[in-house]
Structures are given as C-alpha cells and as structure tokens.
C-alpha atoms as a PDB file:
ATOM      1  CA  UNK A   1     325.940  75.559 133.953  1.00  0.00           C
ATOM      2  CA  UNK A   2     324.042  72.358 134.813  1.00  0.00           C
ATOM      3  CA  UNK A   3     321.515  74.428 136.754  1.00  0.00           C
ATOM      4  CA  UNK A   4     320.952  76.677 133.735  1.00  0.00           C
ATOM      5  CA  UNK A   5     320.523  73.651 131.476  1.00  0.00           C
ATOM      6  CA  UNK A   6     318.040  72.146 133.920  1.00  0.00           C
ATOM      7  CA  UNK A   7     315.906  75.283 133.885  1.00  0.00           C
ATOM      8  CA  UNK A   8     316.447  76.108 130.212  1.00  0.00           C
ATOM      9  CA  UNK A   9     312.735  75.701 129.263  1.00  0.00           C
ATOM     10  CA  UNK A  10     311.746  78.244 131.924  1.00  0.00           C
ATOM     11  CA  UNK A  11     314.535  80.555 130.774  1.00  0.00           C
ATOM     12  CA  UNK A  12     313.174  80.429 127.206  1.00  0.00           C
ATOM     13  CA  UNK A  13     309.662  81.211 128.506  1.00  0.00           C
ATOM     14  CA  UNK A  14     311.012  84.112 130.579  1.00  0.00           C
ATOM     15  CA  UNK A  15     312.912  85.494 127.602  1.00  0.00           C
ATOM     16  CA  UNK A  16     309.796  85.076 125.470  1.00  0.00           C
ATOM     17  CA  UNK A  17     307.921  87.316 127.904  1.00  0.00           C
ATOM     18  CA  UNK A  18     310.722  89.831 128.422  1.00  0.00           C
ATOM     19  CA  UNK A  19     311.362  90.533 124.739  1.00  0.00           C
ATOM     20  CA  UNK A  20     308.075  92.350 123.984  1.00  0.00           C
ATOM     21  CA  UNK A  21     308.147  93.945 127.438  1.00  0.00           C
ATOM     22  CA  UNK A  22     311.654  95.340 126.957  1.00  0.00           C
ATOM     23  CA  UNK A  23     310.657  96.659 123.539  1.00  0.00           C
ATOM     24  CA  UNK A  24     307.846  98.627 125.161  1.00  0.00           C
ATOM     25  CA  UNK A  25     310.050 100.174 127.869  1.00  0.00           C
ATOM     26  CA  UNK A  26     310.242 103.682 126.410  1.00  0.00           C
ATOM     27  CA  UNK A  27     306.595 104.165 125.352  1.00  0.00           C
ATOM     28  CA  UNK A  28     305.220 102.534 128.516  1.00  0.00           C
ATOM     29  CA  UNK A  29     307.460 104.210 131.104  1.00  0.00           C
ATOM     30  CA  UNK A  30     308.727 107.258 129.246  1.00  0.00           C
ATOM     31  CA  UNK A  31     312.325 106.093 129.613  1.00  0.00           C
ATOM     32  CA  UNK A  32     314.615 106.656 126.649  1.00  0.00           C
ATOM     33  CA  UNK A  33     313.621 106.862 122.983  1.00  0.00           C
ATOM     34  CA  UNK A  34     310.950 104.564 121.520  1.00  0.00           C
ATOM     35  CA  UNK A  35     312.325 102.101 118.976  1.00  0.00           C
ATOM     36  CA  UNK A  36     311.793 103.433 115.474  1.00  0.00           C
ATOM     37  CA  UNK A  37     311.574 107.105 116.467  1.00  0.00           C
ATOM     38  CA  UNK A  38     314.861 107.821 114.686  1.00  0.00           C
ATOM     39  CA  UNK A  39     313.328 106.884 111.328  1.00  0.00           C
ATOM     40  CA  UNK A  40     309.665 107.713 111.939  1.00  0.00           C
ATOM     41  CA  UNK A  41     308.384 110.296 109.461  1.00  0.00           C
ATOM     42  CA  UNK A  42     311.452 110.001 107.220  1.00  0.00           C
ATOM     43  CA  UNK A  43     310.943 108.931 103.603  1.00  0.00           C
ATOM     44  CA  UNK A  44     313.708 106.337 103.558  1.00  0.00           C
ATOM     45  CA  UNK A  45     313.558 104.316 100.342  1.00  0.00           C
ATOM     46  CA  UNK A  46     315.005 101.145 101.871  1.00  0.00           C
ATOM     47  CA  UNK A  47     312.640 100.968 104.864  1.00  0.00           C
ATOM     48  CA  UNK A  48     309.446  98.872 105.028  1.00  0.00           C
ATOM     49  CA  UNK A  49     306.201 100.568 106.024  1.00  0.00           C
ATOM     50  CA  UNK A  50     305.920 100.806 109.844  1.00  0.00           C
ATOM     51  CA  UNK A  51     303.007  98.343 109.888  1.00  0.00           C
ATOM     52  CA  UNK A  52     305.306  95.597 108.593  1.00  0.00           C
ATOM     53  CA  UNK A  53     307.304  95.634 111.817  1.00  0.00           C
ATOM     54  CA  UNK A  54     304.269  93.974 113.415  1.00  0.00           C
ATOM     55  CA  UNK A  55     305.895  90.694 112.368  1.00  0.00           C
ATOM     56  CA  UNK A  56     307.728  90.917 115.694  1.00  0.00           C
ATOM     57  CA  UNK A  57     304.461  89.984 117.442  1.00  0.00           C
ATOM     58  CA  UNK A  58     304.290  86.757 115.405  1.00  0.00           C
ATOM     59  CA  UNK A  59     307.928  85.939 116.171  1.00  0.00           C
ATOM     60  CA  UNK A  60     307.509  86.654 119.889  1.00  0.00           C
ATOM     61  CA  UNK A  61     304.388  84.461 120.043  1.00  0.00           C
ATOM     62  CA  UNK A  62     306.108  81.567 118.266  1.00  0.00           C
ATOM     63  CA  UNK A  63     309.133  81.919 120.560  1.00  0.00           C
ATOM     64  CA  UNK A  64     306.938  81.857 123.663  1.00  0.00           C
ATOM     65  CA  UNK A  65     304.859  78.904 122.435  1.00  0.00           C
ATOM     66  CA  UNK A  66     308.023  76.932 121.791  1.00  0.00           C
ATOM     67  CA  UNK A  67     309.157  77.712 125.327  1.00  0.00           C
ATOM     68  CA  UNK A  68     305.850  76.457 126.741  1.00  0.00           C
ATOM     69  CA  UNK A  69     305.996  73.272 124.640  1.00  0.00           C
ATOM     70  CA  UNK A  70     309.621  72.823 125.731  1.00  0.00           C
ATOM     71  CA  UNK A  71     308.645  73.133 129.388  1.00  0.00           C
ATOM     72  CA  UNK A  72     305.547  70.904 129.260  1.00  0.00           C
ATOM     73  CA  UNK A  73     307.158  67.925 127.535  1.00  0.00           C
ATOM     74  CA  UNK A  74     310.924  68.215 127.208  1.00  0.00           C
ATOM     75  CA  UNK A  75     312.470  66.098 124.472  1.00  0.00           C
ATOM     76  CA  UNK A  76     316.227  65.580 123.933  1.00  0.00           C
ATOM     77  CA  UNK A  77     316.368  67.500 120.628  1.00  0.00           C
ATOM     78  CA  UNK A  78     314.856  70.594 122.250  1.00  0.00           C
ATOM     79  CA  UNK A  79     318.035  71.377 124.188  1.00  0.00           C
ATOM     80  CA  UNK A  80     320.068  71.728 120.986  1.00  0.00           C
ATOM     81  CA  UNK A  81     317.592  74.248 119.600  1.00  0.00           C
ATOM     82  CA  UNK A  82     316.667  75.859 122.919  1.00  0.00           C
ATOM     83  CA  UNK A  83     320.221  76.993 123.723  1.00  0.00           C
ATOM     84  CA  UNK A  84     320.756  79.181 120.607  1.00  0.00           C
ATOM     85  CA  UNK A  85     317.150  80.420 120.765  1.00  0.00           C
ATOM     86  CA  UNK A  86     317.743  81.476 124.373  1.00  0.00           C
ATOM     87  CA  UNK A  87     320.874  83.376 123.320  1.00  0.00           C
ATOM     88  CA  UNK A  88     318.959  84.986 120.451  1.00  0.00           C
ATOM     89  CA  UNK A  89     316.245  86.114 122.878  1.00  0.00           C
ATOM     90  CA  UNK A  90     318.811  87.497 125.331  1.00  0.00           C
ATOM     91  CA  UNK A  91     320.683  89.387 122.609  1.00  0.00           C
ATOM     92  CA  UNK A  92     317.371  90.711 121.307  1.00  0.00           C
ATOM     93  CA  UNK A  93     316.564  92.154 124.727  1.00  0.00           C
ATOM     94  CA  UNK A  94     320.008  93.776 124.878  1.00  0.00           C
ATOM     95  CA  UNK A  95     319.457  95.245 121.407  1.00  0.00           C
ATOM     96  CA  UNK A  96     316.033  96.667 122.292  1.00  0.00           C
ATOM     97  CA  UNK A  97     317.267  98.190 125.546  1.00  0.00           C
ATOM     98  CA  UNK A  98     320.275  99.783 123.830  1.00  0.00           C
ATOM     99  CA  UNK A  99     318.095 101.058 120.977  1.00  0.00           C
ATOM    100  CA  UNK A 100     315.929 102.871 123.523  1.00  0.00           C
ATOM    101  CA  UNK A 101     318.390 103.932 126.220  1.00  0.00           C
ATOM    102  CA  UNK A 102     321.468 104.715 124.084  1.00  0.00           C
ATOM    103  CA  UNK A 103     319.916 105.139 120.617  1.00  0.00           C
ATOM    104  CA  UNK A 104     323.230 105.168 118.719  1.00  0.00           C
ATOM    105  CA  UNK A 105     322.781 103.685 115.240  1.00  0.00           C
ATOM    106  CA  UNK A 106     326.258 102.110 114.807  1.00  0.00           C
ATOM    107  CA  UNK A 107     325.845 100.243 118.112  1.00  0.00           C
ATOM    108  CA  UNK A 108     322.299  99.195 117.218  1.00  0.00           C
ATOM    109  CA  UNK A 109     323.622  97.829 113.919  1.00  0.00           C
ATOM    110  CA  UNK A 110     326.427  95.805 115.515  1.00  0.00           C
ATOM    111  CA  UNK A 111     324.091  94.323 118.128  1.00  0.00           C
ATOM    112  CA  UNK A 112     321.935  92.790 115.396  1.00  0.00           C
ATOM    113  CA  UNK A 113     324.683  90.328 114.469  1.00  0.00           C
ATOM    114  CA  UNK A 114     324.709  88.260 117.698  1.00  0.00           C
ATOM    115  CA  UNK A 115     320.925  87.827 117.306  1.00  0.00           C
ATOM    116  CA  UNK A 116     321.381  86.710 113.702  1.00  0.00           C
ATOM    117  CA  UNK A 117     324.182  84.265 114.536  1.00  0.00           C
ATOM    118  CA  UNK A 118     322.209  82.647 117.359  1.00  0.00           C
ATOM    119  CA  UNK A 119     319.009  82.476 115.283  1.00  0.00           C
ATOM    120  CA  UNK A 120     320.833  80.959 112.296  1.00  0.00           C
ATOM    121  CA  UNK A 121     322.458  78.337 114.565  1.00  0.00           C
ATOM    122  CA  UNK A 122     319.009  77.408 115.884  1.00  0.00           C
ATOM    123  CA  UNK A 123     317.664  77.175 112.321  1.00  0.00           C
ATOM    124  CA  UNK A 124     320.670  75.073 111.259  1.00  0.00           C
ATOM    125  CA  UNK A 125     320.147  72.630 114.107  1.00  0.00           C
ATOM    126  CA  UNK A 126     316.429  72.414 113.325  1.00  0.00           C
ATOM    127  CA  UNK A 127     317.228  71.628 109.698  1.00  0.00           C
ATOM    128  CA  UNK A 128     319.436  68.719 110.723  1.00  0.00           C
ATOM    129  CA  UNK A 129     316.535  67.319 112.724  1.00  0.00           C
ATOM    130  CA  UNK A 130     314.477  66.928 109.537  1.00  0.00           C
ATOM    131  CA  UNK A 131     316.216  63.610 108.975  1.00  0.00           C
ATOM    132  CA  UNK A 132     314.896  62.288 112.304  1.00  0.00           C
ATOM    133  CA  UNK A 133     311.216  62.787 111.494  1.00  0.00           C
ATOM    134  CA  UNK A 134     308.834  65.680 111.970  1.00  0.00           C
ATOM    135  CA  UNK A 135     306.308  66.654 114.638  1.00  0.00           C
ATOM    136  CA  UNK A 136     304.171  69.675 115.594  1.00  0.00           C
ATOM    137  CA  UNK A 137     306.804  70.706 118.152  1.00  0.00           C
ATOM    138  CA  UNK A 138     309.568  70.557 115.577  1.00  0.00           C
ATOM    139  CA  UNK A 139     307.407  72.529 113.167  1.00  0.00           C
ATOM    140  CA  UNK A 140     306.904  75.193 115.845  1.00  0.00           C
ATOM    141  CA  UNK A 141     310.628  75.380 116.601  1.00  0.00           C
ATOM    142  CA  UNK A 142     311.399  75.600 112.888  1.00  0.00           C
ATOM    143  CA  UNK A 143     308.859  78.390 112.485  1.00  0.00           C
ATOM    144  CA  UNK A 144     310.287  80.404 115.394  1.00  0.00           C
ATOM    145  CA  UNK A 145     313.945  79.975 114.385  1.00  0.00           C
ATOM    146  CA  UNK A 146     313.471  80.550 110.645  1.00  0.00           C
ATOM    147  CA  UNK A 147     311.115  83.524 111.019  1.00  0.00           C
ATOM    148  CA  UNK A 148     313.500  85.207 113.448  1.00  0.00           C
ATOM    149  CA  UNK A 149     316.419  84.433 111.116  1.00  0.00           C
ATOM    150  CA  UNK A 150     314.607  85.932 108.129  1.00  0.00           C
ATOM    151  CA  UNK A 151     313.473  89.083 109.861  1.00  0.00           C
ATOM    152  CA  UNK A 152     316.877  89.735 111.432  1.00  0.00           C
ATOM    153  CA  UNK A 153     318.354  89.454 107.927  1.00  0.00           C
ATOM    154  CA  UNK A 154     315.928  92.193 106.859  1.00  0.00           C
ATOM    155  CA  UNK A 155     316.845  94.259 109.922  1.00  0.00           C
ATOM    156  CA  UNK A 156     320.552  94.039 109.092  1.00  0.00           C
ATOM    157  CA  UNK A 157     319.946  94.869 105.420  1.00  0.00           C
ATOM    158  CA  UNK A 158     317.871  97.978 106.132  1.00  0.00           C
ATOM    159  CA  UNK A 159     320.241  99.111 108.889  1.00  0.00           C
ATOM    160  CA  UNK A 160     323.286  99.393 106.623  1.00  0.00           C
ATOM    161  CA  UNK A 161     322.083 102.614 104.915  1.00  0.00           C
ATOM    162  CA  UNK A 162     321.021 104.008 108.302  1.00  0.00           C
ATOM    163  CA  UNK A 163     324.504 103.358 109.652  1.00  0.00           C
ATOM    164  CA  UNK A 164     326.171 104.886 106.593  1.00  0.00           C
ATOM    165  CA  UNK A 165     324.044 108.028 107.009  1.00  0.00           C
ATOM    166  CA  UNK A 166     324.998 108.256 110.678  1.00  0.00           C
ATOM    167  CA  UNK A 167     328.652 108.748 109.640  1.00  0.00           C
ATOM    168  CA  UNK A 168     327.847 111.379 107.009  1.00  0.00           C
ATOM    169  CA  UNK A 169     325.627 114.336 106.257  1.00  0.00           C
ATOM    170  CA  UNK A 170     323.468 112.376 103.812  1.00  0.00           C
ATOM    171  CA  UNK A 171     319.743 113.016 104.010  1.00  0.00           C
ATOM    172  CA  UNK A 172     316.904 110.505 103.863  1.00  0.00           C
ATOM    173  CA  UNK A 173     316.482 110.727 100.100  1.00  0.00           C
ATOM    174  CA  UNK A 174     320.110 111.306  99.073  1.00  0.00           C
ATOM    175  CA  UNK A 175     321.376 108.600  96.703  1.00  0.00           C
ATOM    176  CA  UNK A 176     318.179 106.525  96.958  1.00  0.00           C
ATOM    177  CA  UNK A 177     319.250 103.964  94.338  1.00  0.00           C
ATOM    178  CA  UNK A 178     322.601 103.037  95.965  1.00  0.00           C
ATOM    179  CA  UNK A 179     320.965 102.857  99.399  1.00  0.00           C
ATOM    180  CA  UNK A 180     318.190 100.608  98.097  1.00  0.00           C
ATOM    181  CA  UNK A 181     320.610  98.366  96.202  1.00  0.00           C
ATOM    182  CA  UNK A 182     322.765  97.949  99.310  1.00  0.00           C
ATOM    183  CA  UNK A 183     319.688  96.739 101.168  1.00  0.00           C
ATOM    184  CA  UNK A 184     318.364  94.455  98.429  1.00  0.00           C
ATOM    185  CA  UNK A 185     321.725  92.873  97.613  1.00  0.00           C
ATOM    186  CA  UNK A 186     322.423  92.260 101.302  1.00  0.00           C
ATOM    187  CA  UNK A 187     319.018  90.606 101.712  1.00  0.00           C
ATOM    188  CA  UNK A 188     319.543  88.541  98.566  1.00  0.00           C
ATOM    189  CA  UNK A 189     322.993  87.384  99.657  1.00  0.00           C
ATOM    190  CA  UNK A 190     321.680  86.469 103.103  1.00  0.00           C
ATOM    191  CA  UNK A 191     318.850  84.460 101.514  1.00  0.00           C
ATOM    192  CA  UNK A 192     321.332  82.556  99.341  1.00  0.00           C
ATOM    193  CA  UNK A 193     323.588  81.834 102.320  1.00  0.00           C
ATOM    194  CA  UNK A 194     320.681  80.671 104.458  1.00  0.00           C
ATOM    195  CA  UNK A 195     319.263  78.320 101.813  1.00  0.00           C
ATOM    196  CA  UNK A 196     322.678  77.052 100.749  1.00  0.00           C
ATOM    197  CA  UNK A 197     324.282  76.400 104.118  1.00  0.00           C
ATOM    198  CA  UNK A 198     321.781  76.815 106.984  1.00  0.00           C
ATOM    199  CA  UNK A 199     318.228  75.588 106.436  1.00  0.00           C
ATOM    200  CA  UNK A 200     315.673  74.489 103.870  1.00  0.00           C
ATOM    201  CA  UNK A 201     312.854  76.191 105.763  1.00  0.00           C
ATOM    202  CA  UNK A 202     310.471  78.313 103.709  1.00  0.00           C
ATOM    203  CA  UNK A 203     309.601  80.389 106.781  1.00  0.00           C
ATOM    204  CA  UNK A 204     312.842  82.313 106.362  1.00  0.00           C
ATOM    205  CA  UNK A 205     311.676  83.461 102.953  1.00  0.00           C
ATOM    206  CA  UNK A 206     308.240  84.317 104.315  1.00  0.00           C
ATOM    207  CA  UNK A 207     309.833  86.735 106.810  1.00  0.00           C
ATOM    208  CA  UNK A 208     312.324  88.107 104.281  1.00  0.00           C
ATOM    209  CA  UNK A 209     309.589  88.505 101.667  1.00  0.00           C
ATOM    210  CA  UNK A 210     307.360  90.293 104.149  1.00  0.00           C
ATOM    211  CA  UNK A 211     310.097  92.854 104.726  1.00  0.00           C
ATOM    212  CA  UNK A 212     310.748  93.421 101.022  1.00  0.00           C
ATOM    213  CA  UNK A 213     307.005  93.770 100.334  1.00  0.00           C
ATOM    214  CA  UNK A 214     307.026  96.489 102.999  1.00  0.00           C
ATOM    215  CA  UNK A 215     309.825  98.234 101.074  1.00  0.00           C
ATOM    216  CA  UNK A 216     307.879  97.910  97.821  1.00  0.00           C
ATOM    217  CA  UNK A 217     304.741  99.460  99.311  1.00  0.00           C
ATOM    218  CA  UNK A 218     306.731 102.179 101.056  1.00  0.00           C
ATOM    219  CA  UNK A 219     308.263 103.292  97.770  1.00  0.00           C
ATOM    220  CA  UNK A 220     304.999 103.014  95.870  1.00  0.00           C
ATOM    221  CA  UNK A 221     302.752 104.847  98.329  1.00  0.00           C
ATOM    222  CA  UNK A 222     305.008 106.974 100.576  1.00  0.00           C
ATOM    223  CA  UNK A 223     308.193 108.013  98.771  1.00  0.00           C
ATOM    224  CA  UNK A 224     306.402 107.719  95.388  1.00  0.00           C
ATOM    225  CA  UNK A 225     309.665 106.490  93.871  1.00  0.00           C
ATOM    226  CA  UNK A 226     307.852 103.935  91.782  1.00  0.00           C
ATOM    227  CA  UNK A 227     310.899 102.639  89.953  1.00  0.00           C
ATOM    228  CA  UNK A 228     312.468 101.750  93.296  1.00  0.00           C
ATOM    229  CA  UNK A 229     309.323  99.807  94.156  1.00  0.00           C
ATOM    230  CA  UNK A 230     309.484  97.977  90.825  1.00  0.00           C
ATOM    231  CA  UNK A 231     313.172  97.134  91.294  1.00  0.00           C
ATOM    232  CA  UNK A 232     312.431  95.781  94.792  1.00  0.00           C
ATOM    233  CA  UNK A 233     309.615  93.624  93.395  1.00  0.00           C
ATOM    234  CA  UNK A 234     311.899  92.215  90.691  1.00  0.00           C
ATOM    235  CA  UNK A 235     314.586  91.314  93.235  1.00  0.00           C
ATOM    236  CA  UNK A 236     312.028  89.665  95.517  1.00  0.00           C
ATOM    237  CA  UNK A 237     310.622  87.657  92.604  1.00  0.00           C
ATOM    238  CA  UNK A 238     314.161  86.579  91.680  1.00  0.00           C
ATOM    239  CA  UNK A 239     314.920  85.480  95.256  1.00  0.00           C
ATOM    240  CA  UNK A 240     311.707  83.438  95.459  1.00  0.00           C
ATOM    241  CA  UNK A 241     312.203  81.905  91.993  1.00  0.00           C
ATOM    242  CA  UNK A 242     315.762  80.856  92.813  1.00  0.00           C
ATOM    243  CA  UNK A 243     314.552  79.207  96.024  1.00  0.00           C
ATOM    244  CA  UNK A 244     311.611  77.598  94.234  1.00  0.00           C
ATOM    245  CA  UNK A 245     313.457  76.224  91.220  1.00  0.00           C
ATOM    246  CA  UNK A 246     317.010  75.803  92.510  1.00  0.00           C
ATOM    247  CA  UNK A 247     315.999  74.468  95.905  1.00  0.00           C
ATOM    248  CA  UNK A 248     318.130  74.569  99.067  1.00  0.00           C
ATOM    249  CA  UNK A 249     320.809  72.424 100.670  1.00  0.00           C
ATOM    250  CA  UNK A 250     320.492  73.763 104.189  1.00  0.00           C
ATOM    251  CA  UNK A 251     322.463  71.769 106.743  1.00  0.00           C
ATOM    252  CA  UNK A 252     323.039  68.983 104.235  1.00  0.00           C
ATOM    253  CA  UNK A 253     326.588  69.267 102.880  1.00  0.00           C
ATOM    254  CA  UNK A 254     326.403  69.465  99.067  1.00  0.00           C
ATOM    255  CA  UNK A 255     328.114  66.631  97.161  1.00  0.00           C
END
C-alpha cells in the first residue's frame, strides 16, 4: 500500500494514457465491438449526437495533465484527490474493456456507477480545498474531477433507457417521451445532488449541459421530434437557472 501511495502520481499518469488507449482497442485491433456500435445509426431520442462524445478527449487530457503536475511537484493535498481520480480512471478502463469485449448493456450500465462514485469523491475533496486557497494546479484538478463527474452523470442518465430496452422488445422510438423524461429527470436530480452535497464547481454543469445540448440537437436534426428538443432545452435552462440563482452548497454542510 505504501509503495502504491509513493508511486501514485505515476499511476495517475499511466491511467491517463491507458484510458484513451483502452477505448480504442476494438477499432485499432479489431478485437470486440467498438464502443457506441450498439446505438450507432439508431434514432434514440435520449442520446446526444455522436460528435458530443468527443468531450472524452477533453476529460482524458485534463486527467493526464493533472497526473503530470502531480508527478512534477507533489503537494500534500494532491494525494487526497489523486486516490479517487486513480480509482475513477481504473474503473473507466474496466468499463471500456467490458463495453467492447462483452458488450452487454446491463453490465455496462452497472459499471458506470463505480466511476461516478470515485469521480464525485474527487470533486467533493476538491471542493473542500477551496477554503485553503486556490492555485492553477487546484483549478486543473477541479476541472478534471468535475468534468468527469458531469459527463458520467450524463452517461448514467442516457444509459437507463438503453438498459430498459435491453430487457424488453421496445424499439428505438417506442415511448420516446417517457424515455426522454427518464433521462432528463435523472440528469436534473444528479445536478441537484452534486451542487447541494458534492461541489460548487461550474465545470460539472458545463459537462452536463454539453450532453443535454447534444440531446437537443439530436432531436431537432436527426429524430426530427422537435417537441422533445424543446422540452430538453427547457429542462437544461431550468437546471442552469437553479444553479445560477439558487447557488450551491457543495461540501459545505448547510446550516
């Protein structure tokens, strides 16, 4: 355990490199099913446009840069954030490998939760550090933890309808309103929980908003279910307005 803690910065760097590499296993080597193939070409009303999944590249870069900063000049606070981020990276690799090699939606759905828990713990610990002053390194760690937390919330929200369909004979466009509302309400509840009890970081809402904008554009341009796009836009506006005007408690225990 002490040896792992000693080399934790290098472990974070290694995980930062392995995450995008493991995600490219199937397309690069022809092993298994590429991530996203199960939904590619389907007009799912609760899914963002494929281009919006490019946010992973931003998250991976931030994760790796934090690992490099952690390794070059280790500071005591970095260990508290580095441990849950390392677990999040490890669980993310497991999820990507299972999504390609096993490709069973219920398992893929369940494996998202360890990533979310680890990412939210990292974001919570970063929020507590706000009281000790700020720095570029802390800003980078906050960006990586909150962006990953926000996007994993989106991933969980959009995976619920996929998982429900996997246990039934429902098609891609069957019951589009209930499927969309399940996704939007899950995302909204996660946003409230994060702001209320985890972190005051706006980066979470940037990642969550990016995902919902992808859903809006998907329904406006691809499914052509314009009312679903409008409903998604209203919910996103409500989430942002609540965060903007009601604020957030984060790791600070409300009075």
